[in-house]
Amino acid sequence: MKKEINIGLFGFGSVGRGLYDVLGAVEGKDVKIKRICVRDLTKERGVDANFTDNAEDIFTDPEINMIVELIDDAEAAYGIVRRSLEQKLPVVSGNKKMLAYHLPELIELGKQTATPFLYDASACGSIPVIRNLEEYYDNDLLVSVKGILNGSSNFVLSKIFNENMDYASALKLAQDLGFAESDPSLDFDGWDSLFKLVILTIHAFGIYVAPEKIFRYGISTMNDADIRFAAEKQRRIKLVGHVEKLADGGVYLWVAPQLISRDKYIYSVEDEFNGVVIKGRYYYKQFMFGRGAGGHPTGAAVLSDITACRYDYRYEYKRMNTSLPLHHTNDVTHRIYYRYRTEEDSTLIHFSKVRERYTSSEWSYMVGDVTLAELVAIKDKLAGKDIFLAAYPFD
Amino acid sequence: MKKEINIGLFGFGSVGRGLYDVLGAVEGKDVKIKRICVRDLTKERGVDANFTDNAEDIFTDPEINMIVELIDDAEAAYGIVRRSLEQKLPVVSGNKKMLAYHLPELIELGKQTATPFLYDASACGSIPVIRNLEEYYDNDLLVSVKGILNGSSNFVLSKIFNENMDYASALKLAQDLGFAESDPSLDFDGWDSLFKLVILTIHAFGIYVAPEKIFRYGISTMNDADIRFAAEKQRRIKLVGHVEKLADGGVYLWVAPQLISRDKYIYSVEDEFNGVVIKGRYYYKQFMFGRGAGGHPTGAAVLSDITACRYDYRYEYKRMNTSLPLHHTNDVTHRIYYRYRTEEDSTLIHFSKVRERYTSSEWSYMVGDVTLAELVAIKDKLAGKDIFLAAYPFD
């Protein structure tokens, strides 16, 4: 069962390098990186490894018996995973964007070719959320998965709420420390959290919901008024990914800032950490917490996937094959805090019930109940405006 | 791969009943409890199920294809698991005492008979610690596993430290709420934590250490002076199970009260909850948190084992088969708080370095460095004395 592994690695950014370091620290040398494919061969890498810029060198090497894909470019990553599966080469991927768009097709291809295909490191770095949903919370007792899925935005929010930093300085610090992606929109507009949520939803509830169907709102328009509002209510703003099953078999999911009260587990998830609360009937709540980003923690998570692949472990996707499949819905009502500036902007959103209203010449807000379907309907209109919204849960 | 499961269940206490309830809530009826073996058939159970007091009724029923053992009596549990494996019947066990004493032999028997044998629910109830050690932290990056493994003692400590209850009232409350075992020594003298630690150590580091070789100290001699000492140092006393790998391949483990500072994850684990910190090179720290006791959470955990069994999942015990096996050691030094009354009791322990010393007519204490080997050597002498000791870590 245990075999020698010769890895063909694509990408040598922070995670690729992390994996390289981690593998160097593991005793016994049954797992080796045989060849590394990078875009720019001239770049100084500071390690003594066998680089190439030609994918063919990897795919035609008969000794390479596992592909690990850790590149940024989602379309290229898709091509690599497809080809690996077609060649029946076990493959580990870390590209959440690619997975969020192509998972159903790749799962099918993995089945057809009977080839292991793992990607635990793609969601929440070193926290084994996918594996636990897949292996442990795989019965229909599971109710919800909710958490801080993006370390960079959480780092910025922590600096703002704990150290009174302003948004711009906190963002700069995150970038200087290497936590933030070069395109801040991925982290701060909630895309990264959204991709992870799509992946988790497949394993939690057995349904695939395309990213464009899901309400996603980030923190880039958050301002001092919002921070003051949260502080007055003794809450912190956190960027939360949330998927939940309703009693009728509907499943809703969204990514949005949430005003989190002090008694919640995720209130205390600080800095670049991730934290996920898994809730089930009879289980009550489980909380898992750890480093969600960074080359070494994520590299170590990739190693866990490699080891599992080596033991021919596969995701079973048990929830996708149940007799009573679940369905996606936006028919659920949430309490929302909605801050705006102009009278016109106040008419963009239709609350089924307004609970609080504050207006001044500088800023105004409403607190009220709104359906997720309404939020999906108006989300394009919110873009680019001096508006901020956040879930304001009752509990 | 998926087959209908007819369970022969042994035991219908809190967890057995929990499993019964949980199974009733699961959609699809591919998993059924066919027969339940109990000691006392005359006892009113309040459910409409097929009871027997004769184990033969279960072991000779050709339709029963899985055994679930949830009884209190460790020796009887051992007999049930042995017989199940000998009959090649997949078996799920929840008896940590039995496992802590018989695991090596049962693992071997499970291998010989190629029969699935799972017991995730035995350690930390609903937190999937064993499964994660087995599946995810299975490479040699793992450094330590440390946590609150017993919910009842933690409940009592919480009431004492947060609500200023005295020990006796807190214990009574725990018993009234059904958290404490009928024999309080199991919870409060650290036996329960010890058994779980032995099980976790097999999966974490691949070595079996018999319970009697491990230093174990509980909280039953803790008094107001100890509580005041902890409060003055801004720490809380928690009963902690801890196993850690040293750089030389030695592994030490112990169960003892620890003075935990505010910045540690387990400081905030309250009431009947369990919390485990898994530390690794490159992973840094992972924290898992959930309900460690109670019929329903543990019943749900048993269901996860049943489902895994049904998919022919087995623990691989990868760490037991490494080329560089680890070894048990007590050769490690800890800082200890040692409270005593008489001058004679102060001579029982030999510190390599005394760091603090306080004496009064009412109570006295020393803080100093001591090896785990010394603690093992003196532990029998401490029994029954008005002495309390706790780890007092520097960090």
Short mmCIF file of N, CA and C in Angstrom, two decimals, chain B residues 200-316:
data_model
loop_
_atom_site.label_atom_id
_atom_site.label_comp_id
_atom_site.label_asym_id
_atom_site.label_seq_id
_atom_site.Cartn_x
_atom_site.Cartn_y
_atom_site.Cartn_z
N LEU B 200 -4.90 8.21 22.78
CA LEU B 200 -4.43 9.25 21.85
C LEU B 200 -2.96 9.07 21.51
N THR B 201 -2.17 8.64 22.50
CA THR B 201 -0.73 8.49 22.28
C THR B 201 -0.42 7.42 21.23
N ILE B 202 -1.20 6.37 21.22
CA ILE B 202 -1.02 5.34 20.18
C ILE B 202 -1.21 5.94 18.79
N HIS B 203 -2.23 6.78 18.65
CA HIS B 203 -2.50 7.34 17.33
C HIS B 203 -1.60 8.53 17.00
N ALA B 204 -1.17 9.24 18.04
CA ALA B 204 -0.33 10.41 17.80
C ALA B 204 1.12 10.01 17.52
N PHE B 205 1.64 9.07 18.33
CA PHE B 205 3.07 8.79 18.26
C PHE B 205 3.40 7.31 18.05
N GLY B 206 2.36 6.50 17.93
CA GLY B 206 2.60 5.09 17.58
C GLY B 206 3.19 4.25 18.69
N ILE B 207 3.12 4.71 19.93
CA ILE B 207 3.62 3.86 21.02
C ILE B 207 2.53 3.65 22.07
N TYR B 208 2.55 2.46 22.65
CA TYR B 208 1.63 2.15 23.73
C TYR B 208 2.37 2.24 25.06
N VAL B 209 1.82 3.01 25.98
CA VAL B 209 2.38 3.11 27.32
C VAL B 209 1.30 2.69 28.30
N ALA B 210 1.59 1.68 29.10
CA ALA B 210 0.58 1.16 30.02
C ALA B 210 0.24 2.21 31.08
N PRO B 211 -1.04 2.31 31.46
CA PRO B 211 -1.49 3.34 32.39
C PRO B 211 -0.65 3.43 33.66
N GLU B 212 -0.21 2.28 34.19
CA GLU B 212 0.50 2.32 35.48
C GLU B 212 1.88 2.94 35.36
N LYS B 213 2.38 3.12 34.15
CA LYS B 213 3.70 3.74 33.98
C LYS B 213 3.64 5.26 33.89
N ILE B 214 2.43 5.79 33.94
CA ILE B 214 2.26 7.21 33.64
C ILE B 214 1.92 7.98 34.91
N PHE B 215 2.57 9.13 35.10
CA PHE B 215 2.22 9.95 36.24
C PHE B 215 0.82 10.52 36.07
N ARG B 216 -0.01 10.32 37.08
CA ARG B 216 -1.39 10.76 37.06
C ARG B 216 -1.72 11.39 38.39
N TYR B 217 -2.24 12.60 38.38
CA TYR B 217 -2.61 13.28 39.62
C TYR B 217 -3.89 14.04 39.35
N GLY B 218 -4.80 14.05 40.31
CA GLY B 218 -6.10 14.65 40.07
C GLY B 218 -6.35 15.90 40.87
N ILE B 219 -7.61 16.26 41.00
CA ILE B 219 -7.94 17.52 41.68
C ILE B 219 -8.65 17.31 43.02
N SER B 220 -8.74 16.05 43.47
CA SER B 220 -9.60 15.86 44.66
C SER B 220 -8.99 16.43 45.95
N THR B 221 -7.69 16.70 45.98
CA THR B 221 -7.12 17.31 47.19
C THR B 221 -6.95 18.82 47.07
N MET B 222 -7.38 19.39 45.96
CA MET B 222 -7.28 20.84 45.77
C MET B 222 -8.09 21.58 46.84
N ASN B 223 -7.55 22.62 47.42
CA ASN B 223 -8.33 23.38 48.40
C ASN B 223 -8.31 24.89 48.13
N ASP B 224 -8.87 25.66 49.03
CA ASP B 224 -9.00 27.11 48.81
C ASP B 224 -7.65 27.79 48.63
N ALA B 225 -6.64 27.29 49.33
CA ALA B 225 -5.31 27.89 49.21
C ALA B 225 -4.81 27.77 47.77
N ASP B 226 -5.04 26.61 47.17
CA ASP B 226 -4.60 26.39 45.79
C ASP B 226 -5.35 27.29 44.82
N ILE B 227 -6.64 27.43 45.10
CA ILE B 227 -7.46 28.28 44.24
C ILE B 227 -7.00 29.74 44.35
N ARG B 228 -6.69 30.17 45.58
CA ARG B 228 -6.17 31.53 45.77
C ARG B 228 -4.83 31.72 45.09
N PHE B 229 -3.96 30.72 45.21
CA PHE B 229 -2.65 30.80 44.56
C PHE B 229 -2.81 31.01 43.05
N ALA B 230 -3.69 30.20 42.45
CA ALA B 230 -3.92 30.30 41.00
C ALA B 230 -4.44 31.70 40.64
N ALA B 231 -5.41 32.17 41.42
CA ALA B 231 -6.02 33.47 41.13
C ALA B 231 -4.99 34.59 41.24
N GLU B 232 -4.13 34.53 42.26
CA GLU B 232 -3.08 35.54 42.41
C GLU B 232 -2.16 35.59 41.20
N LYS B 233 -1.91 34.42 40.62
CA LYS B 233 -1.03 34.36 39.45
C LYS B 233 -1.81 34.57 38.16
N GLN B 234 -3.07 34.95 38.29
CA GLN B 234 -3.96 35.16 37.15
C GLN B 234 -4.04 33.93 36.24
N ARG B 235 -4.09 32.78 36.90
CA ARG B 235 -4.23 31.54 36.13
C ARG B 235 -5.45 30.78 36.62
N ARG B 236 -5.84 29.78 35.85
CA ARG B 236 -6.89 28.88 36.29
C ARG B 236 -6.31 27.47 36.37
N ILE B 237 -6.82 26.70 37.29
CA ILE B 237 -6.40 25.30 37.37
C ILE B 237 -7.28 24.47 36.44
N LYS B 238 -6.64 23.72 35.56
CA LYS B 238 -7.35 22.81 34.65
C LYS B 238 -6.71 21.44 34.78
N LEU B 239 -7.50 20.40 34.63
CA LEU B 239 -6.95 19.05 34.65
C LEU B 239 -6.57 18.67 33.21
N VAL B 240 -5.28 18.47 32.99
CA VAL B 240 -4.77 18.39 31.61
C VAL B 240 -4.09 17.05 31.33
N GLY B 241 -4.42 16.47 30.21
CA GLY B 241 -3.67 15.33 29.67
C GLY B 241 -2.72 15.86 28.62
N HIS B 242 -1.50 15.36 28.63
CA HIS B 242 -0.47 15.99 27.80
C HIS B 242 0.52 14.92 27.34
N VAL B 243 0.72 14.83 26.04
CA VAL B 243 1.77 13.95 25.51
C VAL B 243 2.60 14.78 24.54
N GLU B 244 3.92 14.62 24.65
CA GLU B 244 4.80 15.44 23.82
C GLU B 244 6.04 14.66 23.40
N LYS B 245 6.45 14.93 22.17
CA LYS B 245 7.64 14.29 21.62
C LYS B 245 8.84 15.20 21.84
N LEU B 246 9.93 14.65 22.34
CA LEU B 246 11.16 15.41 22.51
C LEU B 246 12.05 15.25 21.27
N ALA B 247 13.05 16.10 21.19
CA ALA B 247 13.90 16.09 19.99
C ALA B 247 14.63 14.76 19.81
N ASP B 248 14.90 14.06 20.91
CA ASP B 248 15.66 12.80 20.81
C ASP B 248 14.78 11.58 20.53
N GLY B 249 13.49 11.79 20.26
CA GLY B 249 12.60 10.66 19.97
C GLY B 249 11.93 10.11 21.21
N GLY B 250 12.21 10.71 22.36
CA GLY B 250 11.50 10.33 23.57
C GLY B 250 10.11 10.95 23.57
N VAL B 251 9.16 10.25 24.17
CA VAL B 251 7.79 10.77 24.29
C VAL B 251 7.40 10.71 25.76
N TYR B 252 7.02 11.85 26.34
CA TYR B 252 6.56 11.80 27.73
C TYR B 252 5.08 12.11 27.77
N LEU B 253 4.42 11.52 28.75
CA LEU B 253 3.00 11.83 28.91
C LEU B 253 2.64 11.83 30.39
N TRP B 254 1.69 12.67 30.72
CA TRP B 254 1.24 12.76 32.10
C TRP B 254 -0.14 13.39 32.16
N VAL B 255 -0.83 13.10 33.25
CA VAL B 255 -2.11 13.75 33.53
C VAL B 255 -1.95 14.47 34.86
N ALA B 256 -2.18 15.76 34.87
CA ALA B 256 -2.02 16.52 36.12
C ALA B 256 -2.78 17.83 36.03
N PRO B 257 -3.14 18.39 37.19
CA PRO B 257 -3.68 19.74 37.17
C PRO B 257 -2.59 20.68 36.66
N GLN B 258 -2.99 21.70 35.91
CA GLN B 258 -2.01 22.67 35.45
C GLN B 258 -2.55 24.07 35.72
N LEU B 259 -1.66 24.94 36.10
CA LEU B 259 -1.99 26.36 36.25
C LEU B 259 -1.87 26.99 34.87
N ILE B 260 -3.01 27.30 34.28
CA ILE B 260 -3.05 27.73 32.88
C ILE B 260 -3.23 29.24 32.80
N SER B 261 -2.37 29.89 32.03
CA SER B 261 -2.46 31.35 31.91
C SER B 261 -3.51 31.72 30.87
N ARG B 262 -3.93 32.96 30.99
CA ARG B 262 -5.07 33.49 30.24
C ARG B 262 -4.91 33.42 28.72
N ASP B 263 -3.67 33.45 28.24
CA ASP B 263 -3.46 33.49 26.79
C ASP B 263 -3.48 32.10 26.15
N LYS B 264 -3.76 31.07 26.92
CA LYS B 264 -3.78 29.71 26.35
C LYS B 264 -5.20 29.34 25.93
N TYR B 265 -5.30 28.59 24.83
CA TYR B 265 -6.62 28.21 24.34
C TYR B 265 -7.43 27.49 25.41
N ILE B 266 -6.79 26.59 26.14
CA ILE B 266 -7.58 25.77 27.06
C ILE B 266 -8.02 26.54 28.30
N TYR B 267 -7.45 27.72 28.52
CA TYR B 267 -7.91 28.58 29.62
C TYR B 267 -9.41 28.82 29.51
N SER B 268 -9.90 28.98 28.30
CA SER B 268 -11.31 29.35 28.08
C SER B 268 -12.23 28.16 27.84
N VAL B 269 -11.73 26.95 28.00
CA VAL B 269 -12.60 25.79 27.86
C VAL B 269 -13.36 25.63 29.18
N GLU B 270 -14.65 25.84 29.13
CA GLU B 270 -15.44 25.88 30.37
C GLU B 270 -16.42 24.72 30.45
N ASP B 271 -16.96 24.57 31.66
CA ASP B 271 -18.04 23.62 31.91
C ASP B 271 -17.67 22.22 31.42
N GLU B 272 -18.63 21.52 30.84
CA GLU B 272 -18.37 20.12 30.52
C GLU B 272 -17.69 19.95 29.16
N PHE B 273 -17.17 21.04 28.61
CA PHE B 273 -16.54 20.95 27.30
C PHE B 273 -15.13 20.36 27.38
N ASN B 274 -14.70 19.80 26.27
CA ASN B 274 -13.33 19.34 26.10
C ASN B 274 -12.66 20.24 25.08
N GLY B 275 -11.37 20.37 25.18
CA GLY B 275 -10.63 21.13 24.19
C GLY B 275 -9.24 20.54 24.05
N VAL B 276 -8.81 20.36 22.82
CA VAL B 276 -7.52 19.73 22.57
C VAL B 276 -6.69 20.61 21.66
N VAL B 277 -5.44 20.83 22.05
CA VAL B 277 -4.51 21.60 21.23
C VAL B 277 -3.52 20.62 20.60
N ILE B 278 -3.48 20.60 19.30
CA ILE B 278 -2.55 19.74 18.56
C ILE B 278 -1.46 20.65 17.99
N LYS B 279 -0.23 20.34 18.35
CA LYS B 279 0.87 21.22 17.97
C LYS B 279 1.80 20.47 17.05
N GLY B 280 2.26 21.11 16.00
CA GLY B 280 3.18 20.44 15.10
C GLY B 280 4.19 21.42 14.54
N ARG B 281 5.32 20.89 14.11
CA ARG B 281 6.24 21.74 13.37
C ARG B 281 5.53 22.14 12.10
N TYR B 282 5.61 23.39 11.73
CA TYR B 282 4.98 23.94 10.53
C TYR B 282 3.47 24.12 10.66
N TYR B 283 2.78 23.22 11.37
CA TYR B 283 1.35 23.43 11.57
C TYR B 283 1.09 24.55 12.56
N TYR B 284 2.05 24.75 13.48
CA TYR B 284 1.80 25.54 14.67
C TYR B 284 0.71 24.86 15.48
N LYS B 285 -0.25 25.63 15.92
CA LYS B 285 -1.23 25.03 16.82
C LYS B 285 -2.60 24.91 16.18
N GLN B 286 -3.23 23.78 16.41
CA GLN B 286 -4.63 23.61 16.05
C GLN B 286 -5.40 23.40 17.33
N PHE B 287 -6.58 23.93 17.37
CA PHE B 287 -7.39 23.79 18.56
C PHE B 287 -8.74 23.21 18.16
N MET B 288 -9.13 22.16 18.82
CA MET B 288 -10.45 21.56 18.57
C MET B 288 -11.22 21.54 19.87
N PHE B 289 -12.48 21.85 19.76
CA PHE B 289 -13.26 22.17 20.93
C PHE B 289 -14.68 21.66 20.75
N GLY B 290 -15.23 21.01 21.76
CA GLY B 290 -16.61 20.55 21.63
C GLY B 290 -17.05 19.84 22.88
N ARG B 291 -18.23 19.26 22.82
CA ARG B 291 -18.75 18.56 23.98
C ARG B 291 -18.08 17.21 24.11
N GLY B 292 -17.49 16.98 25.26
CA GLY B 292 -16.75 15.75 25.45
C GLY B 292 -17.56 14.68 26.15
N ALA B 293 -18.70 15.04 26.66
CA ALA B 293 -19.48 14.07 27.42
C ALA B 293 -20.95 14.24 27.08
N GLY B 294 -21.78 13.37 27.65
CA GLY B 294 -23.21 13.47 27.43
C GLY B 294 -23.66 12.42 26.43
N GLY B 295 -24.84 11.90 26.65
CA GLY B 295 -25.34 10.81 25.82
C GLY B 295 -25.48 11.18 24.35
N HIS B 296 -26.05 12.33 24.05
CA HIS B 296 -26.30 12.65 22.65
C HIS B 296 -25.04 12.97 21.86
N PRO B 297 -24.16 13.88 22.36
CA PRO B 297 -22.93 14.12 21.59
C PRO B 297 -22.11 12.84 21.40
N THR B 298 -22.01 12.04 22.47
CA THR B 298 -21.21 10.82 22.34
C THR B 298 -21.93 9.81 21.44
N GLY B 299 -23.25 9.75 21.55
CA GLY B 299 -24.02 8.89 20.65
C GLY B 299 -23.81 9.27 19.20
N ALA B 300 -23.75 10.58 18.92
CA ALA B 300 -23.51 11.05 17.55
C ALA B 300 -22.11 10.64 17.10
N ALA B 301 -21.15 10.68 18.03
CA ALA B 301 -19.78 10.24 17.69
C ALA B 301 -19.75 8.75 17.39
N VAL B 302 -20.51 7.98 18.16
CA VAL B 302 -20.59 6.55 17.90
C VAL B 302 -21.19 6.31 16.50
N LEU B 303 -22.18 7.12 16.14
CA LEU B 303 -22.76 6.98 14.80
C LEU B 303 -21.71 7.23 13.72
N SER B 304 -20.81 8.20 13.94
CA SER B 304 -19.74 8.43 12.96
C SER B 304 -18.85 7.20 12.82
N ASP B 305 -18.59 6.54 13.93
CA ASP B 305 -17.81 5.29 13.87
C ASP B 305 -18.57 4.21 13.11
N ILE B 306 -19.87 4.12 13.37
CA ILE B 306 -20.69 3.11 12.69
C ILE B 306 -20.66 3.36 11.18
N THR B 307 -20.85 4.63 10.79
CA THR B 307 -20.84 4.96 9.37
C THR B 307 -19.49 4.61 8.75
N ALA B 308 -18.42 4.96 9.46
CA ALA B 308 -17.08 4.67 8.93
C ALA B 308 -16.87 3.17 8.78
N CYS B 309 -17.31 2.41 9.76
CA CYS B 309 -17.23 0.95 9.74
C CYS B 309 -17.95 0.41 8.51
N ARG B 310 -19.08 1.01 8.24
CA ARG B 310 -19.91 0.59 7.14
C ARG B 310 -19.21 0.80 5.81
N TYR B 311 -18.35 1.80 5.76
CA TYR B 311 -17.58 2.05 4.55
C TYR B 311 -16.22 1.36 4.63
N ASP B 312 -16.12 0.38 5.54
CA ASP B 312 -14.89 -0.41 5.69
C ASP B 312 -13.67 0.44 6.05
N TYR B 313 -13.92 1.56 6.69
CA TYR B 313 -12.80 2.38 7.14
C TYR B 313 -12.08 1.68 8.28
N ARG B 314 -10.75 1.74 8.27
CA ARG B 314 -9.96 1.23 9.40
C ARG B 314 -8.89 2.20 9.80
N TYR B 315 -8.57 2.23 11.06
CA TYR B 315 -7.38 2.98 11.47
C TYR B 315 -6.18 2.30 10.84
N GLU B 316 -5.22 3.09 10.39
CA GLU B 316 -4.03 2.51 9.74
C GLU B 316 -2.88 2.32 10.74
#
